[in-house]
Short mmCIF file of C-alpha atoms and ligand atoms in Angstrom, two decimals:
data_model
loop_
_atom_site.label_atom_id
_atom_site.label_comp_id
_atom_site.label_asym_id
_atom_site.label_seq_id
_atom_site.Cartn_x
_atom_site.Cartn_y
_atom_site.Cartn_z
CA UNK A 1 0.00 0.00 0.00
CA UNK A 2 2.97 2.46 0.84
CA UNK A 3 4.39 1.36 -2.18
CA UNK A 4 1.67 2.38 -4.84
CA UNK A 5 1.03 5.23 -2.56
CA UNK A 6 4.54 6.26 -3.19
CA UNK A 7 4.49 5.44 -7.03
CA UNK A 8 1.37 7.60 -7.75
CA UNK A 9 2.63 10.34 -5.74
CA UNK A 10 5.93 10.13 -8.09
CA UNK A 11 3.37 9.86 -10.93
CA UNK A 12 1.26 13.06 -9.90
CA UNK A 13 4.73 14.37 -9.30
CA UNK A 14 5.89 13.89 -13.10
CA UNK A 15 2.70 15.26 -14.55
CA UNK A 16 3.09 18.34 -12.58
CA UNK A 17 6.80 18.30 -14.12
CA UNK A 18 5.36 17.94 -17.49
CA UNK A 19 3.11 20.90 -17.14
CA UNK A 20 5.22 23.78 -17.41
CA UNK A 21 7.14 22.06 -19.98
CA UNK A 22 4.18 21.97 -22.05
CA UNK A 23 3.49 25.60 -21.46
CA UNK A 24 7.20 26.47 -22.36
CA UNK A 25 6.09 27.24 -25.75
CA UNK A 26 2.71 28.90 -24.89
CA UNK A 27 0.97 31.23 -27.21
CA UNK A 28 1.91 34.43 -25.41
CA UNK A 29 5.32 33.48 -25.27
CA UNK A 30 5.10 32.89 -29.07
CA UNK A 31 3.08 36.24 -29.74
CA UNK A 32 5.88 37.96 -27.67
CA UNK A 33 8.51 36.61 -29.67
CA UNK A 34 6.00 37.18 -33.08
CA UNK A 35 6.66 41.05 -31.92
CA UNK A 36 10.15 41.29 -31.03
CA UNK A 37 10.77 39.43 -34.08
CA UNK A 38 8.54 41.72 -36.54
CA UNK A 39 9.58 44.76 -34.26
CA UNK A 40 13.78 43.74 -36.07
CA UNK A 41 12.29 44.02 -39.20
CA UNK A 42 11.33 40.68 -40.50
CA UNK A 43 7.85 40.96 -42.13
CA UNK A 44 4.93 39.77 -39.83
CA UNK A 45 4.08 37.27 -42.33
CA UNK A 46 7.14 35.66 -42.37
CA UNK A 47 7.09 36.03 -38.82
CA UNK A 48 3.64 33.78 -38.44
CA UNK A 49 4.41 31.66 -40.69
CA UNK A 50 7.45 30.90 -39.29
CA UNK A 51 6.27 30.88 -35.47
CA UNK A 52 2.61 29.87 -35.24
CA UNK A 53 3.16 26.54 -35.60
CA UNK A 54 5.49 25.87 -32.79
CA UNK A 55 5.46 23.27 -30.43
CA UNK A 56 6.85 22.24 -27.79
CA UNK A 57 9.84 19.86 -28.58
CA UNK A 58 11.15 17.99 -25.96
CA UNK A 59 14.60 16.97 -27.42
CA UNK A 60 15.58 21.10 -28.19
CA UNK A 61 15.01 21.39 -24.85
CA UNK A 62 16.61 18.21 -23.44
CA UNK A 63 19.60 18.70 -25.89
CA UNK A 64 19.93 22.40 -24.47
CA UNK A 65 20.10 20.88 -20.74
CA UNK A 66 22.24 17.93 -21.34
CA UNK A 67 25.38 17.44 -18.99
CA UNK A 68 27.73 15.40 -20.69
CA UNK A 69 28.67 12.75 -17.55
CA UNK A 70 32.10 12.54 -18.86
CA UNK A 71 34.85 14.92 -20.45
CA UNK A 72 34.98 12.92 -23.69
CA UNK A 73 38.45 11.59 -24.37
CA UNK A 74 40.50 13.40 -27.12
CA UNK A 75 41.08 9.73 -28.85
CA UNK A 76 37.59 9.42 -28.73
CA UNK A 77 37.35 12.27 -30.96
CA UNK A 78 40.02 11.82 -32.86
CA UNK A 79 38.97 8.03 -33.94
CA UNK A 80 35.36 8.79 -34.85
CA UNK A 81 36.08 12.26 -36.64
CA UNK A 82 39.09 11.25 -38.67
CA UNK A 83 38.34 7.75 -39.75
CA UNK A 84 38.70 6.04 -42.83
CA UNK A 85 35.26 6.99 -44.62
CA UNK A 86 36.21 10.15 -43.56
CA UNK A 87 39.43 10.35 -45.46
CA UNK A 88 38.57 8.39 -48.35
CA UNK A 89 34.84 10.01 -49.05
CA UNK A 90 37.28 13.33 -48.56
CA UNK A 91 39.71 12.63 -51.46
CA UNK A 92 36.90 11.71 -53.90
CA UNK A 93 35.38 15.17 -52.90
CA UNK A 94 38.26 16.73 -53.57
CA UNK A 95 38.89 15.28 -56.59
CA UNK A 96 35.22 16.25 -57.61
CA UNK A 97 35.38 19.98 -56.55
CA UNK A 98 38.94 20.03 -57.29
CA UNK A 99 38.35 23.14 -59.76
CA UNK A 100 36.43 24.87 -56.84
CA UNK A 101 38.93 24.25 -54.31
CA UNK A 102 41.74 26.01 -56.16
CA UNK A 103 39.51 28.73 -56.72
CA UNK A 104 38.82 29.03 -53.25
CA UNK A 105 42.21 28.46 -52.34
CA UNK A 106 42.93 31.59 -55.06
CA UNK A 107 40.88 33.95 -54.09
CA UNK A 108 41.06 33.52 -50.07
CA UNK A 109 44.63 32.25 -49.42
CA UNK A 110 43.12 29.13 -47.39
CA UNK A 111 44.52 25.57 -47.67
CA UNK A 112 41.96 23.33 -49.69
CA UNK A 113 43.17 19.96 -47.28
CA UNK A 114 42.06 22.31 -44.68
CA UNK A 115 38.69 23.95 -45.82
CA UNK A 116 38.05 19.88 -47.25
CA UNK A 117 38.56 18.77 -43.95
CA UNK A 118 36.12 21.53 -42.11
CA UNK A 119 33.51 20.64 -44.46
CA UNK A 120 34.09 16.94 -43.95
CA UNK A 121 33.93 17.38 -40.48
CA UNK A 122 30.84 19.92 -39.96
CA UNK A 123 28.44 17.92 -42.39
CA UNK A 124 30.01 14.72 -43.77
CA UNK A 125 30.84 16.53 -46.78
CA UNK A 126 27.26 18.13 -47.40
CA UNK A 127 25.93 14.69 -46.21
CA UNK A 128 24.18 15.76 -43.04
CA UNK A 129 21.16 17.73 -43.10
CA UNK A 130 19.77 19.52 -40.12
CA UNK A 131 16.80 18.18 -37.64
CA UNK A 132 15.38 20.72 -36.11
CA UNK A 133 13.02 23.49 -38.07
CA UNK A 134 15.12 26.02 -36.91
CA UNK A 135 12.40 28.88 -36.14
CA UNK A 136 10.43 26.18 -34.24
CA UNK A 137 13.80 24.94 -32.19
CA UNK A 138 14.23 28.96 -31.38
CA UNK A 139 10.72 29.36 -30.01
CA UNK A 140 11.73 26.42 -27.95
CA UNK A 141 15.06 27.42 -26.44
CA UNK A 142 13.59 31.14 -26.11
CA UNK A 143 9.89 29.99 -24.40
CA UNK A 144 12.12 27.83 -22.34
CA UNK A 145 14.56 30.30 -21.21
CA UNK A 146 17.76 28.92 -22.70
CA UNK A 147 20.02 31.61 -23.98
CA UNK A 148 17.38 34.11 -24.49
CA UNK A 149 19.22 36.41 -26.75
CA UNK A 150 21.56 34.66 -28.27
CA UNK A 151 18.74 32.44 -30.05
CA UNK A 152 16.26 35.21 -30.18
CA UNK A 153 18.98 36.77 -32.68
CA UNK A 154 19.41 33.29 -34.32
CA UNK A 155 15.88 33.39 -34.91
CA UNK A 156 15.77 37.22 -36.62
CA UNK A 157 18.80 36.61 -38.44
CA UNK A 158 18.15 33.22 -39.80
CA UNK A 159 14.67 34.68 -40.95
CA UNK A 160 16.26 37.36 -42.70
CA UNK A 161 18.02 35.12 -44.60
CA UNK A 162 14.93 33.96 -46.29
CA UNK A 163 13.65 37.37 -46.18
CA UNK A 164 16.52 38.55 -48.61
CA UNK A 165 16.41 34.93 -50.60
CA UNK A 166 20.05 33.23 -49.60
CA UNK A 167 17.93 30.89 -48.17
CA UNK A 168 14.71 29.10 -48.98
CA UNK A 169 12.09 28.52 -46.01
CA UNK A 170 12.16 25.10 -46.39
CA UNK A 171 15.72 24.87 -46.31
CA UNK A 172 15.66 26.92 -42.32
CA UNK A 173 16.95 23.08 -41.00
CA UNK A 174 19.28 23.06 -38.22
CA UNK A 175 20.73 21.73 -35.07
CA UNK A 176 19.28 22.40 -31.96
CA UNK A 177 21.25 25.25 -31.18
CA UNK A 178 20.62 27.00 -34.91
CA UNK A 179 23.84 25.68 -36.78
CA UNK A 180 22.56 24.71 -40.46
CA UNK A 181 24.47 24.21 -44.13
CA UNK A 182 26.89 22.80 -45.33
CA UNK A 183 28.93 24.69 -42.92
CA UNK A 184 27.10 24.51 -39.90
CA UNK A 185 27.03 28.32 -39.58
CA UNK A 186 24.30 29.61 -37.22
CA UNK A 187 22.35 32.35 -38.59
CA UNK A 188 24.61 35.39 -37.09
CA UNK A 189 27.88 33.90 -38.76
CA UNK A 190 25.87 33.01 -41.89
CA UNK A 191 24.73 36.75 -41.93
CA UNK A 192 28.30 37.48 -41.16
CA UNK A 193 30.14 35.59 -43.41
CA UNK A 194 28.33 34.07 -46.44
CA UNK A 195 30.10 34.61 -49.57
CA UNK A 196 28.03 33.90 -52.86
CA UNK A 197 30.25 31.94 -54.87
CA UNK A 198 28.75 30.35 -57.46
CA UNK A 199 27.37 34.00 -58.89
CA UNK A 200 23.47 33.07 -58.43
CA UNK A 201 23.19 36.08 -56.24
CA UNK A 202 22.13 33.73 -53.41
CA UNK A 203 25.11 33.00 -50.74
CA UNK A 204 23.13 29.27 -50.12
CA UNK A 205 25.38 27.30 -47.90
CA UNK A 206 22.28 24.49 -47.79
CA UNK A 207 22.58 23.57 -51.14
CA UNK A 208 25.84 25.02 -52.65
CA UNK A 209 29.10 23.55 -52.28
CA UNK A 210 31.00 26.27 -53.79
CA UNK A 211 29.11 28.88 -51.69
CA UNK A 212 29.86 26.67 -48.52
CA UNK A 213 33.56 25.69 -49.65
CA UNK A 214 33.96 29.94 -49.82
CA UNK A 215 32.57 30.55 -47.21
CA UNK A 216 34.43 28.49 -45.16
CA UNK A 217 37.51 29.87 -46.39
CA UNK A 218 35.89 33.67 -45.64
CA UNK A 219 35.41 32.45 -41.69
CA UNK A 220 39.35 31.65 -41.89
CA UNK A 221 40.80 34.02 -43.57
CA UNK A 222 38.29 36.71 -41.38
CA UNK A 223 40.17 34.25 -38.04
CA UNK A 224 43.35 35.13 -38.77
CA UNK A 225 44.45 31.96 -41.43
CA UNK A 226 47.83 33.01 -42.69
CA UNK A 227 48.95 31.03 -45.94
CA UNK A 228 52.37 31.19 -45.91
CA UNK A 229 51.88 28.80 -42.57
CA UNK A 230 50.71 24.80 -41.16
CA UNK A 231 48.06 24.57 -38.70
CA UNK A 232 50.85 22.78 -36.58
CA UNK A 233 52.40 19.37 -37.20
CA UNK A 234 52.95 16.26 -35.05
CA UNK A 235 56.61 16.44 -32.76
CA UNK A 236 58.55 14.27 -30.73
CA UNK A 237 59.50 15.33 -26.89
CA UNK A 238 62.89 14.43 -25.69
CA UNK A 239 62.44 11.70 -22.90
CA UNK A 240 61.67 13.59 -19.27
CA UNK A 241 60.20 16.35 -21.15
CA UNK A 242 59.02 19.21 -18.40
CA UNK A 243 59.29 22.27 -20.27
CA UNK A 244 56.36 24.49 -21.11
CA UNK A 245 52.76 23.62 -22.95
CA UNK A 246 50.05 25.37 -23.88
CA UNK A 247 48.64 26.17 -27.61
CA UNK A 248 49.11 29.89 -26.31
CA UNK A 249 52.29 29.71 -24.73
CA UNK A 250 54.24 30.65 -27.60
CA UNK A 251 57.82 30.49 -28.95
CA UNK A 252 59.49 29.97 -32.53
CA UNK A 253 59.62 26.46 -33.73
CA UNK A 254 63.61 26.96 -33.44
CA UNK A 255 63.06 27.62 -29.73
CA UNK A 256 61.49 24.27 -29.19
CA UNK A 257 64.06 22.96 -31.33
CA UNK A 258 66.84 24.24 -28.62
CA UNK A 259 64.83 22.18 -25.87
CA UNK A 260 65.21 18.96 -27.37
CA UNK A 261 62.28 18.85 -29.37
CA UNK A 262 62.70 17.18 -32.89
CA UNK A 263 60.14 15.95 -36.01
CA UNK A 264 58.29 12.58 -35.34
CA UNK A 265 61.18 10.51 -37.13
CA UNK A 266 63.88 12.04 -34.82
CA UNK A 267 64.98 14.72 -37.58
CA UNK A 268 65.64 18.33 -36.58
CA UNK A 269 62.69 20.87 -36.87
CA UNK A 270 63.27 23.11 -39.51
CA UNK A 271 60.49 25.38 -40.01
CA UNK A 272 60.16 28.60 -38.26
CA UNK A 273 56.94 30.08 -37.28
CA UNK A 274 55.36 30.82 -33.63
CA UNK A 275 54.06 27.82 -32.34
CA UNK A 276 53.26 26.70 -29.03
CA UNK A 277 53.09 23.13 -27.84
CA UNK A 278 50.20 21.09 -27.61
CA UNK A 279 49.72 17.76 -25.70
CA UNK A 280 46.17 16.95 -25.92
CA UNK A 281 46.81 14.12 -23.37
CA UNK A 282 49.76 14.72 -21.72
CA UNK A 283 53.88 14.54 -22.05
CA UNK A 284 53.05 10.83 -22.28
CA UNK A 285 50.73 10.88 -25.66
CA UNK A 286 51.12 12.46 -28.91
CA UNK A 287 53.00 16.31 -28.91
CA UNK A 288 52.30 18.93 -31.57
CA UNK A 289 53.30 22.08 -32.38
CA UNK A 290 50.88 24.49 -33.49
CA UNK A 291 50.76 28.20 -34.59
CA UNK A 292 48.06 30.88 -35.28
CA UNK A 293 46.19 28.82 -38.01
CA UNK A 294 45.71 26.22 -35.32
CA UNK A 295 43.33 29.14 -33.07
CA UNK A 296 41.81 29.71 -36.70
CA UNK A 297 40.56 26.52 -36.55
CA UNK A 298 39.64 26.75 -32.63
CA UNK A 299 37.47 29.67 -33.28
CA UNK A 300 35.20 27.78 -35.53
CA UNK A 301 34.41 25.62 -32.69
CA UNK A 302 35.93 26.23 -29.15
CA UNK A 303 37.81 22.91 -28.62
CA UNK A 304 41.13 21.75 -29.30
CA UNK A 305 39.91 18.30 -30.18
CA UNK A 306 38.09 19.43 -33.08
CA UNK A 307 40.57 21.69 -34.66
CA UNK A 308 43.07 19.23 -33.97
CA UNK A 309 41.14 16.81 -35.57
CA UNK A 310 40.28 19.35 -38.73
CA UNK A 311 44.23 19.90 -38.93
CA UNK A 312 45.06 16.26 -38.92
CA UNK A 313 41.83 15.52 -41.23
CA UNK A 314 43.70 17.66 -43.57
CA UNK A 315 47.12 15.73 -43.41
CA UNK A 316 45.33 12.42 -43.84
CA UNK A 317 43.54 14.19 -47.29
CA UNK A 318 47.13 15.41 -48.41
CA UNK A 319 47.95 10.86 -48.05
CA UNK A 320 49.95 11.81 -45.30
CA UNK A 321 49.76 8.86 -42.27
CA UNK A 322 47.98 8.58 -38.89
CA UNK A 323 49.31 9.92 -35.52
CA UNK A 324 52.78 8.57 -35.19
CA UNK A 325 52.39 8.21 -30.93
CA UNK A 326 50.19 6.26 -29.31
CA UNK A 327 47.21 8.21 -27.20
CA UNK A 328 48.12 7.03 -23.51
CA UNK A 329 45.17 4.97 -23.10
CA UNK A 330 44.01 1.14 -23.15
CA UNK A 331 40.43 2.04 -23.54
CA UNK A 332 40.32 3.37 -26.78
CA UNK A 333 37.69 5.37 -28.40
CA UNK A 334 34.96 3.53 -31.33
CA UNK A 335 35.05 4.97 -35.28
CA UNK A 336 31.98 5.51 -36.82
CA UNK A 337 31.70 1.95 -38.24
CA UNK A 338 32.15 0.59 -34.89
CA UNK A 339 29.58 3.03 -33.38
CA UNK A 340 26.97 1.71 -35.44
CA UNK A 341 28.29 -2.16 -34.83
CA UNK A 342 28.19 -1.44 -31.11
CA UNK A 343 24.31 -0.66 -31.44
CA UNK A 344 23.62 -3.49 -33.25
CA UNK A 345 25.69 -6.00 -30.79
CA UNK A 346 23.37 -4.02 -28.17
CA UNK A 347 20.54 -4.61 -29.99
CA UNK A 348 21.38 -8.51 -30.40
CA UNK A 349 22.32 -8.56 -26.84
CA UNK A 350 18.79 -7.23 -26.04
CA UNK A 351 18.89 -4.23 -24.82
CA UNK A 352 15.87 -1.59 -26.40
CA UNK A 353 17.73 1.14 -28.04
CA UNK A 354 15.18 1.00 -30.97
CA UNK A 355 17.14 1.65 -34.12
CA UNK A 356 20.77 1.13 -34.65
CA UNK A 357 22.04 5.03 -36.62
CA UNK A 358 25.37 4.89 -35.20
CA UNK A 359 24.30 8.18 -33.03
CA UNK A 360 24.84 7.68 -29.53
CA UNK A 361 22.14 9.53 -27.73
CA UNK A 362 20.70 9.40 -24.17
CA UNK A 363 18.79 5.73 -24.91
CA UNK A 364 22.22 3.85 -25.91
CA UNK A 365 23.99 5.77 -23.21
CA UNK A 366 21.45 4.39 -20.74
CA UNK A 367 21.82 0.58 -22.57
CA UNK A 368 25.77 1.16 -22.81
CA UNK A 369 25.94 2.16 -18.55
CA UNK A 370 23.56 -1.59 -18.66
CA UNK A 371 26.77 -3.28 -19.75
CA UNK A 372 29.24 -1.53 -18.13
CA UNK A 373 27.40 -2.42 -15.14
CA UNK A 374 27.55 -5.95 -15.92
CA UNK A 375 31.16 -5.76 -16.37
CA UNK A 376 32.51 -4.06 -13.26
CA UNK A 377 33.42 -1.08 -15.31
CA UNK A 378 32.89 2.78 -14.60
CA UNK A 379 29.31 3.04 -15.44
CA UNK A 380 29.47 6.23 -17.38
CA UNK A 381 28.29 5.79 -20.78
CA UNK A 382 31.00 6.45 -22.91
CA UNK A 383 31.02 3.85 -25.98
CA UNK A 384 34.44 2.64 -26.04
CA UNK A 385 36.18 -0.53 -26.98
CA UNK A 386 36.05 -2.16 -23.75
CA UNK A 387 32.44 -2.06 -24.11
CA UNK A 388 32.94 -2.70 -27.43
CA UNK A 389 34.41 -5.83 -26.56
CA UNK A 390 32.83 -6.82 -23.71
CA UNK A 391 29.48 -6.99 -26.04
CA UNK A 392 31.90 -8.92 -28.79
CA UNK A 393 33.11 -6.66 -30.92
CA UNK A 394 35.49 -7.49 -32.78
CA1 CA B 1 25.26 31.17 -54.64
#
């Protein structure tokens, strides 16, 4: 009796829960936003067509709130953004837009492994398309109080882009948080940065590769890209190393020379730019030195895993090889391939994660913490190859 007492009162509890979510995107919320939207200028129209439809979405708003329960590992990163697919679908892109590229690479003074390797990594080569409507996703965040302004001006701007026809209405698709096109620009930076490439007269990044392939280059150039230098390149510490780190500490390549610092293969450094030294995991994993291209890359999207994984994207495009060190880990992180196999072992092994898409959201986290469990590990989600394994991976 205490029992269901207890479970209804949780019940009762979660409806009440539910109710203000519901409400989140009520219809004065939405006329508010109608106003403040039409009050910047966009037609009120547009502005109704655009917002009187919205509903309440619980995954914008999960997605928005999400914690991640671990830091994930730079390997991790590394092995599902730079994999083989990756690499090879990226030299038969190149080779297709090869006239483009040098263009590009003309006109802006941008690498064409590099901007490959940003597009490669930001929609699988134009492969991904966005989820979310992205006025409706807006309403969402906004009604819900996530980043109020920052999305309210994601909204306006993203609008105006239809408004002045770079970009259809039925093309507005994005991720949660308003990044959409080939680029994954959100509206602001679109607004921002857009170049029209193709000559249409529309700067499309949704459907143009040469518009997205320029403007990609724009963003770096507009970051600080300098031709005449790498991103960075892979080093080798002297054994013991203890000296300085730090993508901003830094010094001429010549300087890190003097402490003992040579190429992967032992050879002396010979190049001489500002560079500081990166160990993503330490003195005992993979070193690199990288310069001011490296923060171009950063600034499209604040990690060092991804533009680390951009600049090596682009080595593995020019044929050069993998990592030469070893990350210091013996858990190491899934590719894409294996992603997708882990969901279907899971799915095999019973566990309800519906269907297998290789995209590891919360119900596969939930199934993967299931085996961890099982297996005495840290129950924390991550897919990795111990779990891999543990489920028989191979
Ligand atoms: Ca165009």
């Amino acid at each position: 009796m205490k029992l269901a007492r207890t479970a209804a009162i949780a019940l009762a509890t979660g409806l009440l829960a539910a109710a203000p979510a519901l409400a989140q995107v009520s219809q004065s919320c939405i006329a508010g936003l109608k106003s403040r939207v039409t009050r910047a200028g966009v037609p009120a129209s547009l502005a109704a067509r655009a917002l009187d439809g919205a509903r309440y979405n619980e995954k914008v708003v999960r997605f928005s709130r999400t914690q991640p329960e671990f830091r994930t590992p730079v390997w991790d990163y590394m092995t599902f953004l730079v994999d083989e697919p990756r690499v090879a679908d990226g030299m038969a892109n190149m080779q297709k837009w090869g006239k483009t590229l040098e263009a590009v690479e003309k006109r802006f003074g941008t690498d064409r492994y590099i901007i490959a390797a940003l597009w490669g990594i930001e929609s699988d080569y134009g492969q991904i398309k966005g989820e979310f409507f992205l006025p409706h996703a807006m309403a969402n965040l906004v009604c819900a109080n996530r980043k109020k302004d920052l999305f309210t001006r994601q909204l306006i701007a993203g609008l105006k882009l239809v408004q002045s026809g770079d970009v259809k209405y039925d093309d507005l698709y994005s991720s949660w948080a308003s990044a959409f096109g080939q680029t994954q620009f959100i509206p602001e930076t679109y607004q921002r940065l857009a170049v029209d490439f193709d000559g249409d007269g529309r700067r499309d990044l949704v459907n143009s590769v040469p518009d997205a392939l320029a403007s990609t280059a724009n963003f770096l150039v507009k970051a600080g890209w300098r031709s005449s230098e790498p991103w960075g390149f892979e080093v080798k510490l002297p054994a013991g190393y203890k000296g300085p780190s730090g993508r901003k500490r830094r010094a001429s390549v010549q300087d890190w020379a003097r402490r003992g610092i040579t190429n992967v293969d032992g050879s002396p450094l010979k190049s001489n730019f500002q560079a500081g030294l990166l160990l993503p995991a330490g003195v005992n994993g993979p070193a690199f030195l990288v310069g001011r291209n490296f923060d171009a890359l950063y600034s499209y999207n604040a990690a060092e895993s991804y533009a680390l994984a951009i600049g090596h994207l682009s080595d593995r495009l020019k044929g050069r090889g993998t990592i030469a060190a070893r990350w210091p880990t013996n858990d190491p992180g899934l590719t894409r391939a294996q992603r997708l196999q882990l969901q279907i072992l899971l799915l095999k092994a019973g566990y309800d994660i519906g269907e297998a898409d290789g995209k590891i959201g919360p119900v596969t986290t939930v199934a993967i913490k299931g085996v961890q469990k099982k297996n005495g590990m840290k129950p924390n989600g991550r897919p990795s190859m111990a779990v891999y394994k543990a489920l028989g991976g191979r």
